[in-house]
mmCIF file of C-alpha atoms in Angstrom:
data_model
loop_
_atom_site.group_PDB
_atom_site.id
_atom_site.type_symbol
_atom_site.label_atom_id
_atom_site.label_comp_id
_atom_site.label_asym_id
_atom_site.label_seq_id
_atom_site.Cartn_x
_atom_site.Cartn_y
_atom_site.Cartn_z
ATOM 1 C CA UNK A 1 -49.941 -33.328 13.854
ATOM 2 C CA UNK A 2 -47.491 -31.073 15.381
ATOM 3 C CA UNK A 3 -44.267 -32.069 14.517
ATOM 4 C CA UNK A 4 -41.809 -34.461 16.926
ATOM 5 C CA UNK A 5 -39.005 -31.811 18.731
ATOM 6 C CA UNK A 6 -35.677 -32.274 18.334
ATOM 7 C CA UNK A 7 -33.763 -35.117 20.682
ATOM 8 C CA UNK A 8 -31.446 -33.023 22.993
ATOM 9 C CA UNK A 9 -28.278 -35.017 23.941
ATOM 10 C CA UNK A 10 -28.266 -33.956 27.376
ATOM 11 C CA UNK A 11 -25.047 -36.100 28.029
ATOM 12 C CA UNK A 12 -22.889 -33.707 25.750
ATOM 13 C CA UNK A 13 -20.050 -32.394 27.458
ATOM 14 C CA UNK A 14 -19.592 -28.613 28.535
ATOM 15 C CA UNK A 15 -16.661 -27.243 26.399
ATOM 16 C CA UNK A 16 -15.215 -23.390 27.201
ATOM 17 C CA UNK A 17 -13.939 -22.575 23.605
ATOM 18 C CA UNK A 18 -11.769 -19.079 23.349
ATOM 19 C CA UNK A 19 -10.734 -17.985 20.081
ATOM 20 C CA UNK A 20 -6.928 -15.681 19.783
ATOM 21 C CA UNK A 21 -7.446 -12.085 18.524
ATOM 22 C CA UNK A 22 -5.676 -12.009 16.350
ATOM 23 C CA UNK A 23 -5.334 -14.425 14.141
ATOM 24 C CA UNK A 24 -5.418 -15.781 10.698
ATOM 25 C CA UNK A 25 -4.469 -13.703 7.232
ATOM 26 C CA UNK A 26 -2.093 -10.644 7.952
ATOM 27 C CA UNK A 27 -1.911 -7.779 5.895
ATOM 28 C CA UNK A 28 1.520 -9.204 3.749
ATOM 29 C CA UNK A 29 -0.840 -12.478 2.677
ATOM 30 C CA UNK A 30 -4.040 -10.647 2.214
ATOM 31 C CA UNK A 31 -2.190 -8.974 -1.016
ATOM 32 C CA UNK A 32 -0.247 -11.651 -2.543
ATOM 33 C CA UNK A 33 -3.482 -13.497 -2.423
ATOM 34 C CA UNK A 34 -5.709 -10.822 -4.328
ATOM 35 C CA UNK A 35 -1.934 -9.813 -6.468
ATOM 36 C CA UNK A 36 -2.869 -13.286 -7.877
ATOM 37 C CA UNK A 37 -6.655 -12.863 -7.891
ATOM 38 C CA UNK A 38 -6.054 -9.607 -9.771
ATOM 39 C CA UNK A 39 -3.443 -11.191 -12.585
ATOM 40 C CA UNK A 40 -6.198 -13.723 -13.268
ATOM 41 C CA UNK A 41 -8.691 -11.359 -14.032
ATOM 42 C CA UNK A 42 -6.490 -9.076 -15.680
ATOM 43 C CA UNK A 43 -5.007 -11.537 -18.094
ATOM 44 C CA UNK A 44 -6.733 -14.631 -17.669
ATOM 45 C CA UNK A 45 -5.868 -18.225 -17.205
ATOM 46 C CA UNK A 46 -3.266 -19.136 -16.692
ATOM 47 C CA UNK A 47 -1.116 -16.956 -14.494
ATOM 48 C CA UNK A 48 1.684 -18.994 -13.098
ATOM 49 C CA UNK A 49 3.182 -18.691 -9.709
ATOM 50 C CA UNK A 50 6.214 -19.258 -8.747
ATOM 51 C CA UNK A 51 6.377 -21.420 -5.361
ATOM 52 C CA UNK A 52 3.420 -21.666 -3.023
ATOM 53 C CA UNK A 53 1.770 -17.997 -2.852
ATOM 54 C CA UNK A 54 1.676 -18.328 0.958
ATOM 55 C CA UNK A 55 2.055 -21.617 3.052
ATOM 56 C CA UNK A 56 -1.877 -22.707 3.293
ATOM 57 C CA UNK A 57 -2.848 -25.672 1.007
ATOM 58 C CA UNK A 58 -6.951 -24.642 1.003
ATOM 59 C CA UNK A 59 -5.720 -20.878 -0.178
ATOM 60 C CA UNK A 60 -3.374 -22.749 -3.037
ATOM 61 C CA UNK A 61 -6.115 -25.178 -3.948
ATOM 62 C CA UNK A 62 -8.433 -22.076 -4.536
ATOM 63 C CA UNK A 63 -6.227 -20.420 -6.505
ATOM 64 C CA UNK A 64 -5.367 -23.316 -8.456
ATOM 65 C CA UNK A 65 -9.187 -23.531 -9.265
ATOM 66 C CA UNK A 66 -9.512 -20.691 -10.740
ATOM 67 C CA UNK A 67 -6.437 -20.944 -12.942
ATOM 68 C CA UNK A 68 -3.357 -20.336 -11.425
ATOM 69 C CA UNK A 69 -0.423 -22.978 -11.865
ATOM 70 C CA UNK A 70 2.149 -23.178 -9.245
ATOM 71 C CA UNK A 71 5.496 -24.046 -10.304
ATOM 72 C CA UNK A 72 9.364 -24.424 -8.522
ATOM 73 C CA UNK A 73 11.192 -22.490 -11.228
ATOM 74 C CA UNK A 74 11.016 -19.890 -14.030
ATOM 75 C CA UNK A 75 12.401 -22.596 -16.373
ATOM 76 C CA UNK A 76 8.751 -24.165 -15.575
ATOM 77 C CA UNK A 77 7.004 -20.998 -17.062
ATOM 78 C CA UNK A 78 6.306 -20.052 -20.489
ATOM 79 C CA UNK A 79 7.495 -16.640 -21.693
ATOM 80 C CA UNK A 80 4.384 -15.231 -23.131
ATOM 81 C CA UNK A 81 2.412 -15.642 -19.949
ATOM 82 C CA UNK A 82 2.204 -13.592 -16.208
ATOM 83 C CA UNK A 83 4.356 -15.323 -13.312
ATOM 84 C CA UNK A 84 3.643 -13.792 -9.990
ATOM 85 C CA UNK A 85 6.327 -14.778 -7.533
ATOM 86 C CA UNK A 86 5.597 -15.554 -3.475
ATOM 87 C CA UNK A 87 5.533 -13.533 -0.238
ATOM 88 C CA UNK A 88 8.199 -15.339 0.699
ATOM 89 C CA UNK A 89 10.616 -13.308 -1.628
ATOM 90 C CA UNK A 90 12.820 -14.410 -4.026
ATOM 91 C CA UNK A 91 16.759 -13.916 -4.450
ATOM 92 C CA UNK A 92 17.898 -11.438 -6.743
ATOM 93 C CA UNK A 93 18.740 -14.034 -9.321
ATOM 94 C CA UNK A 94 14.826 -14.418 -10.504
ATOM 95 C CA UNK A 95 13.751 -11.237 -11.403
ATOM 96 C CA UNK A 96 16.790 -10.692 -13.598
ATOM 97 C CA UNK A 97 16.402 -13.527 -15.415
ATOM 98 C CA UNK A 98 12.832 -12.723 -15.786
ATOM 99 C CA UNK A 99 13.567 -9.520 -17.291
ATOM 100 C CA UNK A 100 16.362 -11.114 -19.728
ATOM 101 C CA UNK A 101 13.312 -13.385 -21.166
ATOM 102 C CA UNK A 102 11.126 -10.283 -21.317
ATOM 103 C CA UNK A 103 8.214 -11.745 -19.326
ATOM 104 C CA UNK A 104 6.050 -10.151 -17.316
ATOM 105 C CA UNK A 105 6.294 -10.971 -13.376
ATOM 106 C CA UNK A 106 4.458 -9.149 -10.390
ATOM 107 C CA UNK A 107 6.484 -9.557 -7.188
ATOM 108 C CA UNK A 108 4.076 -10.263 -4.003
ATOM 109 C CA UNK A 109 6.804 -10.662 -1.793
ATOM 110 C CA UNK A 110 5.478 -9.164 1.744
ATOM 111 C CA UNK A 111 7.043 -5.617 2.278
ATOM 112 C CA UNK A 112 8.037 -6.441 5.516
ATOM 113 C CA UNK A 113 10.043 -9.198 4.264
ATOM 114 C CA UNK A 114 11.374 -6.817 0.769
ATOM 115 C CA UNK A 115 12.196 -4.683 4.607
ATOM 116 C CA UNK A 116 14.952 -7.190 5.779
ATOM 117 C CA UNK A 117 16.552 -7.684 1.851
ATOM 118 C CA UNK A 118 17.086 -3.613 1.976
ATOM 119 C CA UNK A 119 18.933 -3.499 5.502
ATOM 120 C CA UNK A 120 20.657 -6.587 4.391
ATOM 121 C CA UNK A 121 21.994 -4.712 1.399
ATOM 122 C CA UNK A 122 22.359 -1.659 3.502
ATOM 123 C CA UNK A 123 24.537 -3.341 6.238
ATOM 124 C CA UNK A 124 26.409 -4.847 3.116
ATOM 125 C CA UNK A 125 27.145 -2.155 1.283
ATOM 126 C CA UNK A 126 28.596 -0.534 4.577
ATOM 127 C CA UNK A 127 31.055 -3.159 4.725
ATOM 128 C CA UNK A 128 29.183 -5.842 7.450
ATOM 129 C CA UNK A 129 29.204 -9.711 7.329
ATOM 130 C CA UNK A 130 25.443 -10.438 8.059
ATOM 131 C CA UNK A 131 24.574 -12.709 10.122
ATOM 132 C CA UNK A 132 20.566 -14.408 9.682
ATOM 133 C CA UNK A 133 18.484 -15.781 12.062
ATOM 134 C CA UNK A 134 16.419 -18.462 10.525
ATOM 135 C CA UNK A 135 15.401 -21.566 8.917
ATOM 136 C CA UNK A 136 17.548 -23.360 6.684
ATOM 137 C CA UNK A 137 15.216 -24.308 3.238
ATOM 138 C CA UNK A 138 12.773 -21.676 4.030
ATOM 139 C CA UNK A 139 11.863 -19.712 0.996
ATOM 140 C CA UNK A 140 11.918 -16.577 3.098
ATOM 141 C CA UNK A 141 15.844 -16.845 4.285
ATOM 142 C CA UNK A 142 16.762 -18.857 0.520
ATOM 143 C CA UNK A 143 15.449 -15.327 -1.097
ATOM 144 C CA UNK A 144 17.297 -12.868 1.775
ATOM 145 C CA UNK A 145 20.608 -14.673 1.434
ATOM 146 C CA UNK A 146 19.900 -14.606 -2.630
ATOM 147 C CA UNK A 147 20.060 -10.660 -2.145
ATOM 148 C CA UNK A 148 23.765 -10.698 -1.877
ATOM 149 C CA UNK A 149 27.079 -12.555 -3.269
ATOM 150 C CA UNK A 150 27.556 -16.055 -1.759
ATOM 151 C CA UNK A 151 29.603 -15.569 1.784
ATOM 152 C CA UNK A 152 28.135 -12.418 2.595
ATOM 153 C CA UNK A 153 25.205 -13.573 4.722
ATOM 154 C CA UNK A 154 25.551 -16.375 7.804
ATOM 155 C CA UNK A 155 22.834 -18.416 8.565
ATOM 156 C CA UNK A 156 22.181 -18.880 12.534
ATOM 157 C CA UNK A 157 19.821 -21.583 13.317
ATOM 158 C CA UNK A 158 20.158 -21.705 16.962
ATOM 159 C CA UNK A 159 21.521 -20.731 20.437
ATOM 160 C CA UNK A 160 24.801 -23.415 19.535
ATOM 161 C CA UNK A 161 25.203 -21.890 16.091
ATOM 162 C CA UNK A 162 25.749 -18.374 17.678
ATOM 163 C CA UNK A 163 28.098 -19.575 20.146
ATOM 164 C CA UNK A 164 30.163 -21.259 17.612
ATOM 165 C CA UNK A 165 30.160 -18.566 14.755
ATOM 166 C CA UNK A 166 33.588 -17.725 13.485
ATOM 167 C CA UNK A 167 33.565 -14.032 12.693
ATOM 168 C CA UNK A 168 35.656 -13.483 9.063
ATOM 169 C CA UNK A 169 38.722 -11.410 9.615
ATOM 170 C CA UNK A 170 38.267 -7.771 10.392
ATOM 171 C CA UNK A 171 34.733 -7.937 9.893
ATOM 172 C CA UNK A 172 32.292 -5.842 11.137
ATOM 173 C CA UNK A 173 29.225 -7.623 12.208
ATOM 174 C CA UNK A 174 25.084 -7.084 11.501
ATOM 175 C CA UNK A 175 22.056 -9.240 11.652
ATOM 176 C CA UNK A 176 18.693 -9.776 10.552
ATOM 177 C CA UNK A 177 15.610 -11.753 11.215
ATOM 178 C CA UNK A 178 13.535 -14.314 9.352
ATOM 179 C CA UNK A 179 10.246 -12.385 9.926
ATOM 180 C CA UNK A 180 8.076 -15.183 11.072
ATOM 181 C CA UNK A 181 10.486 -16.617 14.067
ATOM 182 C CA UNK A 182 9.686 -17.264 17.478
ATOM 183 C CA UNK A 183 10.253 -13.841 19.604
ATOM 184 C CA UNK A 184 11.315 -16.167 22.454
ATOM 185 C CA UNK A 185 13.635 -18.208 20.505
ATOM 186 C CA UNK A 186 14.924 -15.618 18.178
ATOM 187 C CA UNK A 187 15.655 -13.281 21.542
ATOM 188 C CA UNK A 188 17.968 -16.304 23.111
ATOM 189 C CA UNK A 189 19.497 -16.408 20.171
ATOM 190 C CA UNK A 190 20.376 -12.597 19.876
ATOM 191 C CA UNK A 191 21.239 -12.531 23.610
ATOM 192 C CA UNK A 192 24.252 -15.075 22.984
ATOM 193 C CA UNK A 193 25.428 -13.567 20.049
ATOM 194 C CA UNK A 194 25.350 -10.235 22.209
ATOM 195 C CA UNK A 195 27.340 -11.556 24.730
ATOM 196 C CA UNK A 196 30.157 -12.814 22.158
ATOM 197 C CA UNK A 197 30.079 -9.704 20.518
ATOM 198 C CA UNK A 198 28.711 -6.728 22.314
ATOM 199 C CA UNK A 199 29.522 -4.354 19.265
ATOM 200 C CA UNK A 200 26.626 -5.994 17.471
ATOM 201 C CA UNK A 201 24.511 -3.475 16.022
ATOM 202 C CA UNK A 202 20.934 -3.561 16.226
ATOM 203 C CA UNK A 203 18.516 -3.296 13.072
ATOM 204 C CA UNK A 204 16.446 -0.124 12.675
ATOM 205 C CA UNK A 205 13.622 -2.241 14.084
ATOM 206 C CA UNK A 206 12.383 -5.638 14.742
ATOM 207 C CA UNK A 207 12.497 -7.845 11.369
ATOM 208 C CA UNK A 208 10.245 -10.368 13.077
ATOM 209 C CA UNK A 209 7.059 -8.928 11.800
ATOM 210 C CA UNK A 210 3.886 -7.633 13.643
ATOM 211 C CA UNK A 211 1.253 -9.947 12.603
ATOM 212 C CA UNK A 212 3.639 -12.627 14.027
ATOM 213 C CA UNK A 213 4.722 -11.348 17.300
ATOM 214 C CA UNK A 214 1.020 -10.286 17.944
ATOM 215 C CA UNK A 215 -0.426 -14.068 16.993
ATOM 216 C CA UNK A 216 2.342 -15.612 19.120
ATOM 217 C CA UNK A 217 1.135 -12.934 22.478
ATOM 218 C CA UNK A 218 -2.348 -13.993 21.813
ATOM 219 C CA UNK A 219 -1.553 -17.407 22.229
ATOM 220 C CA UNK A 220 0.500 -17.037 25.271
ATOM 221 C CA UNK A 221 -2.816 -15.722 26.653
ATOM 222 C CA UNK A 222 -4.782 -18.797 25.317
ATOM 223 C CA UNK A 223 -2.095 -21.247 26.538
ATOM 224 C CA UNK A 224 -1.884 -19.829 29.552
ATOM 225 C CA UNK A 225 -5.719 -20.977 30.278
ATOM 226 C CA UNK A 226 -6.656 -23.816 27.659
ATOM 227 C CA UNK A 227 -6.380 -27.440 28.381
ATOM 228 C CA UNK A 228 -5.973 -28.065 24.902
ATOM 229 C CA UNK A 229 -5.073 -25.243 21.912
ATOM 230 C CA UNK A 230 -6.023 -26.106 18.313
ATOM 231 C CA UNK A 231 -3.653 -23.634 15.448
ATOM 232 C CA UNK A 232 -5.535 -23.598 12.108
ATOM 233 C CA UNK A 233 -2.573 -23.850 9.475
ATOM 234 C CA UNK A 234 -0.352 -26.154 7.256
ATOM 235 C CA UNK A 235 2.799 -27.634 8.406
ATOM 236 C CA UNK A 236 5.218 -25.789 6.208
ATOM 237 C CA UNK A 237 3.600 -22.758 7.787
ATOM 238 C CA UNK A 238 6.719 -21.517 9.900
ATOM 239 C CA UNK A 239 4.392 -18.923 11.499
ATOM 240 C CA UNK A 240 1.857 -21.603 12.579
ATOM 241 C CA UNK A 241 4.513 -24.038 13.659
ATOM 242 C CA UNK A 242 5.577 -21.554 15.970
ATOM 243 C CA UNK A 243 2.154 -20.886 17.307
ATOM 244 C CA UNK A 244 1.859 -24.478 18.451
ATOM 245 C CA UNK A 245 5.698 -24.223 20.555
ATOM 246 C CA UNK A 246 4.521 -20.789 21.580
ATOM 247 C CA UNK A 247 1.263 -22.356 23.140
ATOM 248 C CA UNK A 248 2.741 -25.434 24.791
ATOM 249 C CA UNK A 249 5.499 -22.703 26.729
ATOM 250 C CA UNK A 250 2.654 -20.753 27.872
ATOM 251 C CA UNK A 251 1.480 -23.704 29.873
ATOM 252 C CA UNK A 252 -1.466 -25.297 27.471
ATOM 253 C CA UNK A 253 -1.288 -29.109 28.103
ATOM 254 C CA UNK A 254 -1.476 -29.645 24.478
ATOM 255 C CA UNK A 255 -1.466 -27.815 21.222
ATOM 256 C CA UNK A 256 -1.667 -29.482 18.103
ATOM 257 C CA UNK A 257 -1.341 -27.925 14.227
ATOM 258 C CA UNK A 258 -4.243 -29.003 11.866
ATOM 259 C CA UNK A 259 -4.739 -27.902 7.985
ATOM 260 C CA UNK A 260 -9.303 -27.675 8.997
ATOM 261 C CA UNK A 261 -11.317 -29.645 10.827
ATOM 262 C CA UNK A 262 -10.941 -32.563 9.267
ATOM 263 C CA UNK A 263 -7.471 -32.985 10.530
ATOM 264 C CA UNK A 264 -8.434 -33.356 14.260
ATOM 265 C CA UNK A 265 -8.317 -36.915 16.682
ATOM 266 C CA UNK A 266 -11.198 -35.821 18.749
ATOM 267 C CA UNK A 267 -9.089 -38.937 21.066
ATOM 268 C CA UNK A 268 -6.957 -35.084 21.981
ATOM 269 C CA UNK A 269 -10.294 -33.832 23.875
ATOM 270 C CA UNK A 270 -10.197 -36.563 26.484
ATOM 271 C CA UNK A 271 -10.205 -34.660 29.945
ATOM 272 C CA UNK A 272 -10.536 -31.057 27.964
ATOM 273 C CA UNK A 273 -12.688 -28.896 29.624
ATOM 274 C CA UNK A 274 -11.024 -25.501 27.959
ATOM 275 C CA UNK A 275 -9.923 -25.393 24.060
ATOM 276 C CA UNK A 276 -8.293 -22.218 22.686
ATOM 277 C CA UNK A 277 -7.982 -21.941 18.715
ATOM 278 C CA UNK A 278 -6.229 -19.787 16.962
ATOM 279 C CA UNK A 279 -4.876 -19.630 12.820
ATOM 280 C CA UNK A 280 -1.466 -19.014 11.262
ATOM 281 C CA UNK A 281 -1.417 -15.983 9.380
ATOM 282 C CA UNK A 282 -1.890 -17.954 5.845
ATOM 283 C CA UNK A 283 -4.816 -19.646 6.800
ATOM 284 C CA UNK A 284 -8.443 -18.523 6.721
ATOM 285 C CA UNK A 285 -11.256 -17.962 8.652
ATOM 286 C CA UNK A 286 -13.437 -19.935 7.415
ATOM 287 C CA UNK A 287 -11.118 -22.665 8.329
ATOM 288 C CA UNK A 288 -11.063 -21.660 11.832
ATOM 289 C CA UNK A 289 -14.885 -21.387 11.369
ATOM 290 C CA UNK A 290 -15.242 -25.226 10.315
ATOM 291 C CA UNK A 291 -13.485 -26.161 13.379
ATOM 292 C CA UNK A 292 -15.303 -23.953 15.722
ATOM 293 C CA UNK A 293 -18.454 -25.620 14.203
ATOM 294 C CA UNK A 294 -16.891 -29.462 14.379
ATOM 295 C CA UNK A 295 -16.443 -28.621 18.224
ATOM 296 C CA UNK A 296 -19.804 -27.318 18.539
ATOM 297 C CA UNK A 297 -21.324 -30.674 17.069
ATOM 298 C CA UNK A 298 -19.424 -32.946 19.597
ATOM 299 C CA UNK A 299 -19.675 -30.512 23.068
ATOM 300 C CA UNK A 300 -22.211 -28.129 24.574
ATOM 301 C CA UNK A 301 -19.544 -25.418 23.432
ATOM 302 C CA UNK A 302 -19.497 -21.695 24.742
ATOM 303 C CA UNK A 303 -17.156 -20.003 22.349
ATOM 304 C CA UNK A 304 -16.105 -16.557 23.087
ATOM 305 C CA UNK A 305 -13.383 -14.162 21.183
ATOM 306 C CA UNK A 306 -10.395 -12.768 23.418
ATOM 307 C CA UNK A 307 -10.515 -8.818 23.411
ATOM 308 C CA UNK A 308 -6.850 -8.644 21.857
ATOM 309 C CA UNK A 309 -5.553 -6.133 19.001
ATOM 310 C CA UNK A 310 -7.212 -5.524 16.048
ATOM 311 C CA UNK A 311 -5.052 -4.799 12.868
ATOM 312 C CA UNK A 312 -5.016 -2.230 10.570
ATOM 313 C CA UNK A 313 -2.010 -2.439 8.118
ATOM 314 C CA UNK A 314 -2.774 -2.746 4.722
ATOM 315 C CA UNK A 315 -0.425 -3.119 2.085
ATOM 316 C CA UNK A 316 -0.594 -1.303 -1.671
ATOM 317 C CA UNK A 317 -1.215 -3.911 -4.910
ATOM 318 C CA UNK A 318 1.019 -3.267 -8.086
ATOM 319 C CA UNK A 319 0.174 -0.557 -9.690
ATOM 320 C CA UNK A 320 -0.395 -2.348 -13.319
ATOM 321 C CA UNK A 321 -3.053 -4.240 -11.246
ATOM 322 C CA UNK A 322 -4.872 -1.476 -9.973
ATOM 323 C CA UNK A 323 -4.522 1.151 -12.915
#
C-alpha cells in the first residue's frame, strides 16, 4: 500500500523573508571566541574569563560547556590557572595586577577597540582632554577611560551632553568613539560638539568599527522594505541594540531584538507580509538559521539573501596559542 502523502496546509500565509549581508560574528569576535577555544585545549579546564567573552548568551553557554568559567574580577581567579580577558577591553589596571600575581592572561580585546585605547593615549600624551562618545557601564568605554588617570577622559552620552560640556582650562580638545555606536547618532553628536568647538580635531579614522557601520547599512536596506525586521542577538549586545533603532529609522514598521527563535511572539507577524532578519555581530548563524526555519514552519516563506558586502578581515590569535 503506497503510502498516504503529506497534508499540505494550503491556508499558510505567503511570507517574503530577506536576510542582511552582512551580519552576525565579525572578525574582532570570531578570535576572542577561538582565543578561548584555543586556551582550553592548550591547558585544559578550566580557563577562566574575565567578563562575558562577547555579549551573546548561546556563545557563553558553549563555552561554559566545555570548561570555561566566567567571572567579574581577577580577585575571582585562581593564580595557577589561564584568565583570558574580553573583547571589550579592559583598563590598564588588570593586566598589571595580573602580572604582579604572576598569572598567565591572554588579552582578546578586539584590535579595533586596543585602536581607540592607543589614540586615546596618543591624544593624551600630546596634552588633549578626551572627550568619549559612548555608553556609560559598557565594558568597552569602562576599559578606554581605564587607559588613562581619572579626569583625563569625558564621557558624552548624547546630543545635550555635548552642548553642555565644560571644556577644563586651556585645554586642548580630542575625541574618540565607542566602536559599536550608532553612525547616525554618534554623527549628531560630533556635529554639535563641532559647532561649539570647531578646533576639534578629528581621529586618524572612524573608531566606530566596520563590521558595525556595515550591519547598521544593511539594515537600513532591510528596513527600508520589511514590514517587520527580526535582529538575532542579546540585549546587552550594544551592536544589536542599535540594529533594532537603526531598522525602525529606516522605515520598518517594527523591529524587535530576540536571543533565537524561541524568543519571538509570532502575535508581531499579524499583517506582515515582508520580514527582514539580520544578527548582531556576537551572535551566530545558526541562530539566525533557527529562526529562518521557525518562520518557514508557520508561512509559505521565500527567503532570499541581500547581495551586500562580504568581509574579509581577519584578526591574528596570540602567538603562545598558535606556536
Amino acid at each position: 500500500m503506497p503510502p498516504t502523502p503529506a497534508v499540505v496546509d494550503d491556508t499558510r500565509r505567503p511570507m517574503t523573508v530577506r536576510l542582511a549581508a552582512p551580519r552576525g560574528f565579525c572578525a574582532g569576535v570570531d578570535r576572542a571566541i577561538q582565543i578561548v577555544e584555543r586556551a582550553l585545549e592548550k591547558y585544559g579546564a578550566p580557563v577562566y574569563v574575565r567578563h562575558e567573552i562577547v555579549h551573546n548568551k548561546h556563545v557563553v553557554d558553549r563555552l561554559k560547556a566545555m570548561g570555561a568559567v566566567f567571572v567579574k574580577e581577577l580577585d575571582d581567579c585562581p593564580d595557577d590557572r589561564p584568565v583570558v580577558f574580553s573583547a571589550h577591553g579592559v583598563p590598564k589596571s588588570v593586566p598589571a595586577t595580573a602580572r604582579s600575581r604572576e598569572m598567565l592572561f591572554l588579552d582578546a580585546t578586539c584590535p579595533l577597540v586596543s585602536k581607540v585605547h592607543v589614540e586615546a593615549e596618543r591624544h593624551h600624551a600630546a596634552g588633549r582632554h578626551i572627550l568619549l562618545i559612548g555608553h556609560a557601564g559598557h565594558p568597552e568605554v569602562i576599559g578606554t577611560m581605564g587607559q588613562l588617570p581619572p579626569g583625563a577622559i569625558t564621557l558624552i552620552e548624547t546630543v545635550g551632553d555635548a552642548e553642555t560640556f565644560v571644556r577644563p582650562v586651556h585645554a586642548p580638545l580630542a575625541y574618540a568613539t565607542q566602536t559599536t555606536l550608532s553612525v547616525d547618532d554618534t554623527a549628531e553628536i560630533l556635529a554639535a560638539l563641532k559647532r561649539r568647538f570647531p578646533e576639534l580635531p578629528d581621529p586618524h579614522k572612524e573608531d566606530i568599527c566596520y563590521a558595525t557601520t556595515n550591519r547598521q547599512e544593511a539594515v537600513k536596506r532591510l528596513g527600508a522594505v520589511s514590514d517587520l525586521v527580526l535582529v538575532v542577538g542579546s540585549k546587552n549586545s550594544s551592536n544589536s541594540v542599535r540594529l533594532v533603532e537603526v531598522a525602525q529609522r529606516a522605515g520598518a514598521v517594527a523591529a524587535h531584538l530576540v536571543d533565537d527563535a524561541a524568543q519571538i511572539d509570532w502575535a508581531w507577524f499579524e499583517g506582515v507580509r515582508s520580514l527582514g532578519v539580520t544578527a548582531g555581530a556576537s551572535a551566530p548563524e545558526s541562530l539566525v538559521q533557527g529562526v529562518i526555519d521557525a518562520v518557514c514552519a508557520r508561512f509559505d516563506a521565500e527567503v532570499s539573501e541581500d547581495d551586500g558586502l562580504r568581509e574579509t578581515v581577519t584578526f591574528k590569535l596570540p602567538r603562545v596559542l598558535t606556536a
